Every structure is written in C-alpha cells, then in structure tokens.
Amino acid sequence: MILPKICSHIPRIFSKSKKISIFMRHSSTIPGFSSTGSLEKVVTSLGINRIATMILTGRPNRPFPDQFGVDLEAMSEGGKQAISVVTNCLEQRNYDQLEGLVSPQCISGLKSNLENLSSEERSLLGVNPEDIFFSFIPEFNFKEENQSLLLVTFWFPHLGELRDDIRTNRQEVDDKMKEIFAEAKEGKLNQGEVKESIKESLKESQAKLKEKDSHLIFQQNEIIIGNFRFERRDQNSNWTIVEMSQINSVNAWAYIFRKRWKGRLGISLRGVDFYKVLRYDYMTDWIAYTIIFNFLIATSLSGGVISAPHS
C-alpha cells in the first residue's frame, strides 16, 4: 500500500529533527493551542453518525469512493507521521522545516499562538506517533479544484512506552511459564515447587511494572485531542496542513466520559485492539438503550390502557 503524498516531505524533515524525548511528561502541563487562535471549534467527539458506523463496521469512517483518491488507513498512518514531524519541529522552533508540509498562514498562526509558551511547555509539544491510538475524519470536502479533510486524533502521553513495557513483561512471564512447565514435565520440579515458581514469577513481573511506574503514569495522565485540517489542489498534489489545534480532554469532556475513554484505553493495553474495544462498548450501550427504551414504551402503553367497565 502506497502512503498518500502527505509523507513525501517527512524523510527530509525527520532526519533533521531530534529523537522524541523520553523524559516524563504529564498531560496537565501539555499546552493547548490553535493556529486560528481559538479552540471553540475543535472537534472533540465522534458524533452519532460515526458512532453508528463504528458499531456497524468497526471503524469510525466508511471507505471513501475510489474517485476521491484517498485510502483511509494510509491517510491515517501518513497523518500520524506528519503530525509527529510537525509537532517536533514546533517544539524546536524549526519553522523553516515546515515549508511544503504546513501552509504559510498556519505557520504564522502557530508562531503567534506559541510564542508565549515557556521552555517547559514548548518541550512538551512533540507527539510520538506511537502515542496516537485513535483517529477519525469528521469533515471532508472533495471538489475538482480543491480537496480538504479534517483528521482528529486522540493520543496519550507515553502510550507507546507503556505498551512496549507491558508487552515485554508479558512475554517474559510467558517464557518463564514455559520454562517452569518444561522442568516440571522432566521431573525437575514437584507440584509445590511449580506453584512457588509461578508465584515468584508473577511477583517479579508486578515488581518490574511497579518499578517503571506504568500504573502511575497511566493514572496521572489524560487523553489529548488534536485537530489537523489537510488540503490539496487535486489528487496529484501534496497534502498540506492548513489548520491545527490541540486540547486536553480535561477541558473538553465531562468527567464520566474521560473515565470511560481511559477505561477503554486501559483494556486495550492488555493486548486488545482499541477499535474492537470501542466497538464492543458502543454495541453494549446500544443494546442497553434499546432495552430501556422498549421497556419504557411498554410501560407507558400498558399504563394507558382503559379497562372496560364491569357489567
């Protein structure tokens, strides 16, 4: 699969950018910003149509018609890489490196809106593509003379590192279990020793996760929402970012919704695809709402029946 031309400038830019910093970041200190100067129009939720599509297809968007020349999966992956490059250039004030990937008007707006950031806040602008766990396209407009779409991303600080730590830890436990059972099968360990070895292995695994503060990192951070509007003249032109903004979910979602989204993300960290988790959750919600709705209708109808007078 060939990525869209949004990626055509990435190797040149990324090669000159420093590697993403691995120092600890906290979502409360990650700055919100907008190239337009306002966060009022930031898209922060899927909406009914995309929730319905999520339930039916397992993805928030249906594939675009072939004549649009946009592959959703390729666009999403290419968009993540572009977002990483752009945000890391913003972190380093490398505005010249954004030429051809970000429009001049957008660069000007970003310079204006980011100039008052402290050094600490600016150091938190870079986004790791591995930290982006969900994306969708709520708006698109395809005409012969101009094509545009809005890519919304949900990302979580240190998510890529958390996944790697958990995956590595799980693999080490699996390998240790195989080793224990192999020794038991050969008669090297009795039943009591097998139980003790398993207990020690699990204890060691929990200690490693605790040492890396994986649970604490997850609990102390929140989901960050990004909006990136891409435009191009036609299918043969490169995509350019013309607007971009970022907001913390603490400032965008009610408490209950933040907890639900973090709960879904937490489940996905166990090795389950996030899109499957989200689809299942929406499906159970829909079933529950349907049952409650039908119950209320049935109750209303039964309560409104007028009995015939007794003769």
mmCIF file of N, CA and C in Angstrom, residues 83-212:
data_model
loop_
_atom_site.group_PDB
_atom_site.id
_atom_site.type_symbol
_atom_site.label_atom_id
_atom_site.label_comp_id
_atom_site.label_asym_id
_atom_site.label_seq_id
_atom_site.Cartn_x
_atom_site.Cartn_y
_atom_site.Cartn_z
ATOM 1 N N ILE A 83 2.060 14.493 11.670
ATOM 2 C CA ILE A 83 1.795 15.184 12.934
ATOM 3 C C ILE A 83 3.019 15.128 13.841
ATOM 4 N N SER A 84 3.658 13.983 13.881
ATOM 5 C CA SER A 84 4.862 13.843 14.704
ATOM 6 C C SER A 84 5.960 14.781 14.234
ATOM 7 N N VAL A 85 6.170 14.837 12.929
ATOM 8 C CA VAL A 85 7.203 15.713 12.377
ATOM 9 C C VAL A 85 6.892 17.181 12.667
ATOM 10 N N VAL A 86 5.651 17.576 12.407
ATOM 11 C CA VAL A 86 5.261 18.978 12.581
ATOM 12 C C VAL A 86 5.380 19.402 14.041
ATOM 13 N N THR A 87 4.850 18.607 14.958
ATOM 14 C CA THR A 87 4.875 18.989 16.373
ATOM 15 C C THR A 87 6.296 19.010 16.928
ATOM 16 N N ASN A 88 7.153 18.112 16.453
ATOM 17 C CA ASN A 88 8.540 18.134 16.914
ATOM 18 C C ASN A 88 9.295 19.331 16.353
ATOM 19 N N CYS A 89 8.944 19.752 15.128
ATOM 20 C CA CYS A 89 9.543 20.973 14.582
ATOM 21 C C CYS A 89 9.079 22.199 15.375
ATOM 22 N N LEU A 90 7.805 22.200 15.787
ATOM 23 C CA LEU A 90 7.296 23.300 16.612
ATOM 24 C C LEU A 90 8.017 23.340 17.949
ATOM 25 N N GLU A 91 8.268 22.171 18.507
ATOM 26 C CA GLU A 91 8.973 22.091 19.790
ATOM 27 C C GLU A 91 10.354 22.712 19.695
ATOM 28 N N GLN A 92 10.997 22.519 18.541
ATOM 29 C CA GLN A 92 12.368 23.010 18.362
ATOM 30 C C GLN A 92 12.434 24.367 17.653
ATOM 31 N N ARG A 93 11.263 24.947 17.379
ATOM 32 C CA ARG A 93 11.178 26.221 16.660
ATOM 33 C C ARG A 93 11.769 26.120 15.255
ATOM 34 N N ASN A 94 11.731 24.955 14.661
ATOM 35 C CA ASN A 94 12.243 24.771 13.301
ATOM 36 C C ASN A 94 11.143 25.055 12.279
ATOM 37 N N TYR A 95 10.689 26.287 12.236
ATOM 38 C CA TYR A 95 9.582 26.643 11.349
ATOM 39 C C TYR A 95 9.967 26.512 9.875
ATOM 40 N N ASP A 96 11.229 26.743 9.556
ATOM 41 C CA ASP A 96 11.665 26.634 8.165
ATOM 42 C C ASP A 96 11.500 25.217 7.625
ATOM 43 N N GLN A 97 11.596 24.226 8.525
ATOM 44 C CA GLN A 97 11.477 22.835 8.112
ATOM 45 C C GLN A 97 10.039 22.450 7.756
ATOM 46 N N LEU A 98 9.076 23.322 8.073
ATOM 47 C CA LEU A 98 7.670 23.023 7.822
ATOM 48 C C LEU A 98 7.219 23.423 6.424
ATOM 49 N N GLU A 99 8.102 24.082 5.694
ATOM 50 C CA GLU A 99 7.752 24.534 4.346
ATOM 51 C C GLU A 99 7.374 23.353 3.464
ATOM 52 N N GLY A 100 6.222 23.429 2.833
ATOM 53 C CA GLY A 100 5.735 22.370 1.961
ATOM 54 C C GLY A 100 4.830 21.380 2.659
ATOM 55 N N LEU A 101 4.873 21.363 3.992
ATOM 56 C CA LEU A 101 4.019 20.452 4.753
ATOM 57 C C LEU A 101 2.930 21.210 5.498
ATOM 58 N N VAL A 102 3.222 22.470 5.865
ATOM 59 C CA VAL A 102 2.267 23.324 6.567
ATOM 60 C C VAL A 102 2.134 24.629 5.785
ATOM 61 N N SER A 103 0.924 25.134 5.647
ATOM 62 C CA SER A 103 0.710 26.350 4.869
ATOM 63 C C SER A 103 1.327 27.561 5.573
ATOM 64 N N PRO A 104 1.738 28.575 4.815
ATOM 65 C CA PRO A 104 2.332 29.780 5.415
ATOM 66 C C PRO A 104 1.405 30.435 6.437
ATOM 67 N N GLN A 105 0.107 30.478 6.146
ATOM 68 C CA GLN A 105 -0.845 31.092 7.070
ATOM 69 C C GLN A 105 -0.902 30.320 8.389
ATOM 70 N N CYS A 106 -0.873 28.988 8.302
ATOM 71 C CA CYS A 106 -0.906 28.165 9.504
ATOM 72 C C CYS A 106 0.371 28.358 10.320
ATOM 73 N N ILE A 107 1.512 28.412 9.638
ATOM 74 C CA ILE A 107 2.790 28.630 10.335
ATOM 75 C C ILE A 107 2.772 29.970 11.059
ATOM 76 N N SER A 108 2.247 30.986 10.394
ATOM 77 C CA SER A 108 2.170 32.307 11.001
ATOM 78 C C SER A 108 1.295 32.282 12.247
ATOM 79 N N GLY A 109 0.155 31.582 12.161
ATOM 80 C CA GLY A 109 -0.743 31.477 13.304
ATOM 81 C C GLY A 109 -0.118 30.725 14.461
ATOM 82 N N LEU A 110 0.639 29.673 14.143
ATOM 83 C CA LEU A 110 1.307 28.897 15.183
ATOM 84 C C LEU A 110 2.390 29.726 15.877
ATOM 85 N N LYS A 111 3.161 30.459 15.094
ATOM 86 C CA LYS A 111 4.201 31.319 15.679
ATOM 87 C C LYS A 111 3.581 32.298 16.673
ATOM 88 N N SER A 112 2.465 32.885 16.269
ATOM 89 C CA SER A 112 1.804 33.881 17.099
ATOM 90 C C SER A 112 1.241 33.277 18.379
ATOM 91 N N ASN A 113 0.653 32.087 18.272
ATOM 92 C CA ASN A 113 -0.023 31.493 19.415
ATOM 93 C C ASN A 113 0.892 30.683 20.329
ATOM 94 N N LEU A 114 2.095 30.365 19.841
ATOM 95 C CA LEU A 114 3.018 29.585 20.662
ATOM 96 C C LEU A 114 4.166 30.411 21.231
ATOM 97 N N GLU A 115 4.224 31.686 20.865
ATOM 98 C CA GLU A 115 5.381 32.496 21.243
ATOM 99 C C GLU A 115 5.485 32.723 22.752
ATOM 100 N N ASN A 116 4.343 32.650 23.459
ATOM 101 C CA ASN A 116 4.357 32.910 24.898
ATOM 102 C C ASN A 116 4.535 31.654 25.745
ATOM 103 N N LEU A 117 4.763 30.512 25.091
ATOM 104 C CA LEU A 117 4.974 29.284 25.855
ATOM 105 C C LEU A 117 6.304 29.323 26.588
ATOM 106 N N SER A 118 6.326 28.747 27.767
ATOM 107 C CA SER A 118 7.581 28.630 28.497
ATOM 108 C C SER A 118 8.428 27.539 27.847
ATOM 109 N N SER A 119 9.695 27.474 28.209
ATOM 110 C CA SER A 119 10.587 26.444 27.658
ATOM 111 C C SER A 119 10.073 25.053 27.992
ATOM 112 N N GLU A 120 9.534 24.893 29.206
ATOM 113 C CA GLU A 120 8.997 23.591 29.620
ATOM 114 C C GLU A 120 7.776 23.210 28.789
ATOM 115 N N GLU A 121 6.886 24.168 28.567
ATOM 116 C CA GLU A 121 5.680 23.888 27.786
ATOM 117 C C GLU A 121 6.033 23.561 26.338
ATOM 118 N N ARG A 122 6.975 24.305 25.767
ATOM 119 C CA ARG A 122 7.366 24.047 24.382
ATOM 120 C C ARG A 122 8.013 22.669 24.234
ATOM 121 N N SER A 123 8.728 22.233 25.261
ATOM 122 C CA SER A 123 9.386 20.929 25.201
ATOM 123 C C SER A 123 8.386 19.774 25.212
ATOM 124 N N LEU A 124 7.109 20.086 25.439
ATOM 125 C CA LEU A 124 6.074 19.052 25.503
ATOM 126 C C LEU A 124 5.207 19.011 24.246
ATOM 127 N N LEU A 125 5.571 19.796 23.230
ATOM 128 C CA LEU A 125 4.747 19.872 22.026
ATOM 129 C C LEU A 125 4.867 18.643 21.132
ATOM 130 N N GLY A 126 6.037 18.015 21.099
ATOM 131 C CA GLY A 126 6.264 16.887 20.194
ATOM 132 C C GLY A 126 5.388 15.690 20.514
ATOM 133 N N VAL A 127 4.775 15.121 19.484
ATOM 134 C CA VAL A 127 3.897 13.955 19.639
ATOM 135 C C VAL A 127 4.568 12.729 19.032
ATOM 136 N N ASN A 128 4.630 11.668 19.794
ATOM 137 C CA ASN A 128 5.137 10.388 19.304
ATOM 138 C C ASN A 128 4.012 9.681 18.548
ATOM 139 N N PRO A 129 4.215 9.271 17.298
ATOM 140 C CA PRO A 129 3.135 8.601 16.546
ATOM 141 C C PRO A 129 2.631 7.340 17.244
ATOM 142 N N GLU A 130 3.483 6.698 18.056
ATOM 143 C CA GLU A 130 3.067 5.501 18.789
ATOM 144 C C GLU A 130 2.103 5.833 19.923
ATOM 145 N N ASP A 131 2.019 7.113 20.279
ATOM 146 C CA ASP A 131 1.100 7.523 21.348
ATOM 147 C C ASP A 131 -0.298 7.816 20.824
ATOM 148 N N ILE A 132 -0.464 7.902 19.502
ATOM 149 C CA ILE A 132 -1.776 8.148 18.900
ATOM 150 C C ILE A 132 -2.507 6.812 18.766
ATOM 151 N N PHE A 133 -3.626 6.666 19.450
ATOM 152 C CA PHE A 133 -4.320 5.384 19.479
ATOM 153 C C PHE A 133 -5.651 5.372 18.741
ATOM 154 N N PHE A 134 -6.129 6.550 18.320
ATOM 155 C CA PHE A 134 -7.436 6.596 17.650
ATOM 156 C C PHE A 134 -7.504 7.832 16.761
ATOM 157 N N SER A 135 -8.131 7.688 15.620
ATOM 158 C CA SER A 135 -8.299 8.829 14.717
ATOM 159 C C SER A 135 -9.554 8.641 13.879
ATOM 160 N N PHE A 136 -10.111 9.743 13.435
ATOM 161 C CA PHE A 136 -11.282 9.693 12.547
ATOM 162 C C PHE A 136 -11.363 10.988 11.754
ATOM 163 N N ILE A 137 -12.189 10.964 10.712
ATOM 164 C CA ILE A 137 -12.340 12.122 9.828
ATOM 165 C C ILE A 137 -13.798 12.579 9.872
ATOM 166 N N PRO A 138 -14.104 13.628 10.643
ATOM 167 C CA PRO A 138 -15.492 14.094 10.769
ATOM 168 C C PRO A 138 -15.949 15.018 9.644
ATOM 169 N N GLU A 139 -14.983 15.630 8.945
ATOM 170 C CA GLU A 139 -15.326 16.576 7.880
ATOM 171 C C GLU A 139 -14.440 16.331 6.665
ATOM 172 N N PHE A 140 -15.051 16.361 5.498
ATOM 173 C CA PHE A 140 -14.272 16.262 4.257
ATOM 174 C C PHE A 140 -15.031 16.941 3.134
ATOM 175 N N ASN A 141 -14.288 17.461 2.178
ATOM 176 C CA ASN A 141 -14.882 18.160 1.041
ATOM 177 C C ASN A 141 -13.997 17.912 -0.178
ATOM 178 N N PHE A 142 -14.513 17.184 -1.143
ATOM 179 C CA PHE A 142 -13.726 16.838 -2.322
ATOM 180 C C PHE A 142 -14.340 17.473 -3.571
ATOM 181 N N LYS A 143 -13.622 18.452 -4.113
ATOM 182 C CA LYS A 143 -14.028 19.105 -5.349
ATOM 183 C C LYS A 143 -12.877 19.007 -6.349
ATOM 184 N N GLU A 144 -13.165 19.291 -7.595
ATOM 185 C CA GLU A 144 -12.123 19.199 -8.621
ATOM 186 C C GLU A 144 -10.995 20.184 -8.372
ATOM 187 N N GLU A 145 -11.350 21.389 -7.894
ATOM 188 C CA GLU A 145 -10.328 22.418 -7.718
ATOM 189 C C GLU A 145 -9.721 22.427 -6.319
ATOM 190 N N ASN A 146 -10.311 21.681 -5.383
ATOM 191 C CA ASN A 146 -9.782 21.679 -4.021
ATOM 192 C C ASN A 146 -10.309 20.476 -3.251
ATOM 193 N N GLN A 147 -9.438 19.872 -2.436
ATOM 194 C CA GLN A 147 -9.833 18.763 -1.589
ATOM 195 C C GLN A 147 -9.357 19.049 -0.172
ATOM 196 N N SER A 148 -10.212 18.779 0.799
ATOM 197 C CA SER A 148 -9.838 19.029 2.189
ATOM 198 C C SER A 148 -10.484 17.993 3.096
ATOM 199 N N LEU A 149 -9.838 17.744 4.215
ATOM 200 C CA LEU A 149 -10.402 16.854 5.231
ATOM 201 C C LEU A 149 -9.828 17.222 6.591
ATOM 202 N N LEU A 150 -10.582 16.900 7.627
ATOM 203 C CA LEU A 150 -10.159 17.165 8.999
ATOM 204 C C LEU A 150 -9.855 15.835 9.679
ATOM 205 N N LEU A 151 -8.614 15.672 10.125
ATOM 206 C CA LEU A 151 -8.204 14.465 10.826
ATOM 207 C C LEU A 151 -8.158 14.765 12.324
ATOM 208 N N VAL A 152 -8.967 14.029 13.087
ATOM 209 C CA VAL A 152 -8.997 14.185 14.542
ATOM 210 C C VAL A 152 -8.242 13.018 15.168
ATOM 211 N N THR A 153 -7.352 13.314 16.088
ATOM 212 C CA THR A 153 -6.555 12.266 16.724
ATOM 213 C C THR A 153 -6.734 12.311 18.237
ATOM 214 N N PHE A 154 -6.730 11.129 18.853
ATOM 215 C CA PHE A 154 -6.684 11.007 20.307
ATOM 216 C C PHE A 154 -5.348 10.362 20.652
ATOM 217 N N TRP A 155 -4.563 11.005 21.519
ATOM 218 C CA TRP A 155 -3.290 10.413 21.909
ATOM 219 C C TRP A 155 -3.097 10.528 23.421
ATOM 220 N N PHE A 156 -2.199 9.699 23.915
ATOM 221 C CA PHE A 156 -1.985 9.610 25.359
ATOM 222 C C PHE A 156 -0.484 9.629 25.635
ATOM 223 N N PRO A 157 -0.011 10.522 26.517
ATOM 224 C CA PRO A 157 1.423 10.620 26.796
ATOM 225 C C PRO A 157 2.041 9.289 27.235
ATOM 226 N N HIS A 158 3.137 8.913 26.598
ATOM 227 C CA HIS A 158 3.908 7.705 26.936
ATOM 228 C C HIS A 158 3.179 6.404 26.612
ATOM 229 N N LEU A 159 2.119 6.477 25.792
ATOM 230 C CA LEU A 159 1.358 5.261 25.498
ATOM 231 C C LEU A 159 2.222 4.210 24.809
ATOM 232 N N GLY A 160 3.057 4.642 23.859
ATOM 233 C CA GLY A 160 3.919 3.700 23.162
ATOM 234 C C GLY A 160 4.865 2.984 24.108
ATOM 235 N N GLU A 161 5.421 3.743 25.059
ATOM 236 C CA GLU A 161 6.326 3.151 26.047
ATOM 237 C C GLU A 161 5.584 2.180 26.958
ATOM 238 N N LEU A 162 4.368 2.561 27.379
ATOM 239 C CA LEU A 162 3.572 1.682 28.239
ATOM 240 C C LEU A 162 3.276 0.360 27.546
ATOM 241 N N ARG A 163 2.899 0.453 26.282
ATOM 242 C CA ARG A 163 2.591 -0.762 25.524
ATOM 243 C C ARG A 163 3.822 -1.662 25.409
ATOM 244 N N ASP A 164 4.956 -1.050 25.109
ATOM 245 C CA ASP A 164 6.197 -1.833 24.978
ATOM 246 C C ASP A 164 6.563 -2.509 26.296
ATOM 247 N N ASP A 165 6.432 -1.762 27.405
ATOM 248 C CA ASP A 165 6.767 -2.323 28.718
ATOM 249 C C ASP A 165 5.860 -3.499 29.062
ATOM 250 N N ILE A 166 4.549 -3.314 28.832
ATOM 251 C CA ILE A 166 3.590 -4.371 29.157
ATOM 252 C C ILE A 166 3.789 -5.579 28.256
ATOM 253 N N ARG A 167 4.038 -5.318 26.960
ATOM 254 C CA ARG A 167 4.255 -6.413 26.014
ATOM 255 C C ARG A 167 5.511 -7.209 26.369
ATOM 256 N N THR A 168 6.577 -6.495 26.696
ATOM 257 C CA THR A 168 7.829 -7.161 27.079
ATOM 258 C C THR A 168 7.653 -7.954 28.364
ATOM 259 N N ASN A 169 6.967 -7.347 29.328
ATOM 260 C CA ASN A 169 6.741 -8.010 30.605
ATOM 261 C C ASN A 169 5.907 -9.282 30.425
ATOM 262 N N ARG A 170 4.889 -9.194 29.583
ATOM 263 C CA ARG A 170 4.034 -10.364 29.337
ATOM 264 C C ARG A 170 4.819 -11.481 28.655
ATOM 265 N N GLN A 171 5.684 -11.102 27.713
ATOM 266 C CA GLN A 171 6.484 -12.103 27.009
ATOM 267 C C GLN A 171 7.456 -12.795 27.960
ATOM 268 N N GLU A 172 8.044 -12.024 28.885
ATOM 269 C CA GLU A 172 8.962 -12.608 29.866
ATOM 270 C C GLU A 172 8.237 -13.591 30.776
ATOM 271 N N VAL A 173 7.015 -13.240 31.164
ATOM 272 C CA VAL A 173 6.220 -14.147 32.007
ATOM 273 C C VAL A 173 5.884 -15.425 31.251
ATOM 274 N N ASP A 174 5.477 -15.279 29.983
ATOM 275 C CA ASP A 174 5.144 -16.457 29.164
ATOM 276 C C ASP A 174 6.355 -17.381 29.016
ATOM 277 N N ASP A 175 7.504 -16.776 28.763
ATOM 278 C CA ASP A 175 8.726 -17.581 28.615
ATOM 279 C C ASP A 175 9.062 -18.301 29.916
ATOM 280 N N LYS A 176 8.879 -17.600 31.041
ATOM 281 C CA LYS A 176 9.173 -18.207 32.336
ATOM 282 C C LYS A 176 8.217 -19.354 32.637
ATOM 283 N N MET A 177 6.931 -19.181 32.275
ATOM 284 C CA MET A 177 5.938 -20.236 32.487
ATOM 285 C C MET A 177 6.299 -21.492 31.686
ATOM 286 N N LYS A 178 6.702 -21.271 30.443
ATOM 287 C CA LYS A 178 7.082 -22.404 29.603
ATOM 288 C C LYS A 178 8.272 -23.142 30.202
ATOM 289 N N GLU A 179 9.222 -22.369 30.731
ATOM 290 C CA GLU A 179 10.405 -22.963 31.341
ATOM 291 C C GLU A 179 10.036 -23.781 32.586
ATOM 292 N N ILE A 180 9.128 -23.225 33.403
ATOM 293 C CA ILE A 180 8.701 -23.921 34.629
ATOM 294 C C ILE A 180 7.990 -25.235 34.298
ATOM 295 N N PHE A 181 7.051 -25.178 33.343
ATOM 296 C CA PHE A 181 6.294 -26.383 32.998
ATOM 297 C C PHE A 181 7.175 -27.426 32.307
ATOM 298 N N ALA A 182 8.173 -26.939 31.559
ATOM 299 C CA ALA A 182 9.096 -27.880 30.918
ATOM 300 C C ALA A 182 9.916 -28.631 31.973
ATOM 301 N N GLU A 183 10.364 -27.902 33.000
ATOM 302 C CA GLU A 183 11.128 -28.535 34.074
ATOM 303 C C GLU A 183 10.243 -29.490 34.885
ATOM 304 N N ALA A 184 8.977 -29.118 35.061
ATOM 305 C CA ALA A 184 8.051 -29.986 35.791
ATOM 306 C C ALA A 184 7.805 -31.273 35.012
ATOM 307 N N LYS A 185 7.686 -31.137 33.696
ATOM 308 C CA LYS A 185 7.455 -32.309 32.851
ATOM 309 C C LYS A 185 8.652 -33.253 32.885
ATOM 310 N N GLU A 186 9.839 -32.697 33.024
ATOM 311 C CA GLU A 186 11.059 -33.513 33.080
ATOM 312 C C GLU A 186 11.304 -34.072 34.484
ATOM 313 N N GLY A 187 10.451 -33.700 35.426
ATOM 314 C CA GLY A 187 10.589 -34.204 36.785
ATOM 315 C C GLY A 187 11.560 -33.434 37.643
ATOM 316 N N LYS A 188 12.006 -32.270 37.170
ATOM 317 C CA LYS A 188 12.962 -31.473 37.936
ATOM 318 C C LYS A 188 12.284 -30.679 39.056
ATOM 319 N N LEU A 189 10.965 -30.457 38.924
ATOM 320 C CA LEU A 189 10.219 -29.708 39.931
ATOM 321 C C LEU A 189 8.990 -30.509 40.353
ATOM 322 N N ASN A 190 8.711 -30.528 41.656
ATOM 323 C CA ASN A 190 7.485 -31.170 42.116
ATOM 324 C C ASN A 190 6.351 -30.156 42.099
ATOM 325 N N GLN A 191 5.150 -30.577 42.464
ATOM 326 C CA GLN A 191 3.973 -29.712 42.383
ATOM 327 C C GLN A 191 4.121 -28.457 43.245
ATOM 328 N N GLY A 192 4.651 -28.614 44.438
ATOM 329 C CA GLY A 192 4.834 -27.464 45.320
ATOM 330 C C GLY A 192 5.843 -26.486 44.768
ATOM 331 N N GLU A 193 6.897 -26.989 44.179
ATOM 332 C CA GLU A 193 7.920 -26.118 43.600
ATOM 333 C C GLU A 193 7.400 -25.378 42.370
ATOM 334 N N VAL A 194 6.522 -26.045 41.604
ATOM 335 C CA VAL A 194 5.907 -25.398 40.438
ATOM 336 C C VAL A 194 5.059 -24.208 40.883
ATOM 337 N N LYS A 195 4.234 -24.418 41.907
ATOM 338 C CA LYS A 195 3.387 -23.335 42.415
ATOM 339 C C LYS A 195 4.230 -22.180 42.929
ATOM 340 N N GLU A 196 5.292 -22.503 43.649
ATOM 341 C CA GLU A 196 6.156 -21.463 44.199
ATOM 342 C C GLU A 196 6.872 -20.694 43.087
ATOM 343 N N SER A 197 7.316 -21.403 42.045
ATOM 344 C CA SER A 197 7.999 -20.755 40.916
ATOM 345 C C SER A 197 7.063 -19.818 40.171
ATOM 346 N N ILE A 198 5.817 -20.267 39.967
ATOM 347 C CA ILE A 198 4.824 -19.416 39.293
ATOM 348 C C ILE A 198 4.547 -18.173 40.129
ATOM 349 N N LYS A 199 4.404 -18.358 41.437
ATOM 350 C CA LYS A 199 4.138 -17.235 42.333
ATOM 351 C C LYS A 199 5.275 -16.220 42.286
ATOM 352 N N GLU A 200 6.507 -16.706 42.316
ATOM 353 C CA GLU A 200 7.669 -15.819 42.273
ATOM 354 C C GLU A 200 7.779 -15.097 40.938
ATOM 355 N N SER A 201 7.436 -15.801 39.858
ATOM 356 C CA SER A 201 7.500 -15.201 38.524
ATOM 357 C C SER A 201 6.502 -14.057 38.393
ATOM 358 N N LEU A 202 5.280 -14.268 38.873
ATOM 359 C CA LEU A 202 4.253 -13.226 38.812
ATOM 360 C C LEU A 202 4.617 -12.053 39.715
ATOM 361 N N LYS A 203 5.195 -12.353 40.875
ATOM 362 C CA LYS A 203 5.606 -11.304 41.796
ATOM 363 C C LYS A 203 6.701 -10.445 41.172
ATOM 364 N N GLU A 204 7.637 -11.100 40.507
ATOM 365 C CA GLU A 204 8.725 -10.382 39.831
ATOM 366 C C GLU A 204 8.196 -9.514 38.707
ATOM 367 N N SER A 205 7.202 -10.032 37.970
ATOM 368 C CA SER A 205 6.600 -9.279 36.878
ATOM 369 C C SER A 205 5.920 -8.017 37.397
ATOM 370 N N GLN A 206 5.154 -8.139 38.473
ATOM 371 C CA GLN A 206 4.484 -6.982 39.058
ATOM 372 C C GLN A 206 5.492 -5.963 39.582
ATOM 373 N N ALA A 207 6.590 -6.459 40.135
ATOM 374 C CA ALA A 207 7.621 -5.561 40.663
ATOM 375 C C ALA A 207 8.259 -4.738 39.551
ATOM 376 N N LYS A 208 8.464 -5.351 38.381
ATOM 377 C CA LYS A 208 9.070 -4.634 37.257
ATOM 378 C C LYS A 208 8.153 -3.519 36.767
ATOM 379 N N LEU A 209 6.859 -3.812 36.665
ATOM 380 C CA LEU A 209 5.901 -2.794 36.223
ATOM 381 C C LEU A 209 5.820 -1.661 37.250
ATOM 382 N N LYS A 210 5.867 -2.026 38.522
ATOM 383 C CA LYS A 210 5.806 -1.018 39.569
ATOM 384 C C LYS A 210 7.045 -0.139 39.546
ATOM 385 N N GLU A 211 8.194 -0.763 39.273
ATOM 386 C CA GLU A 211 9.448 -0.020 39.210
ATOM 387 C C GLU A 211 9.426 1.024 38.109
ATOM 388 N N LYS A 212 8.769 0.694 36.998
ATOM 389 C CA LYS A 212 8.684 1.627 35.874
ATOM 390 C C LYS A 212 7.512 2.596 36.023
#
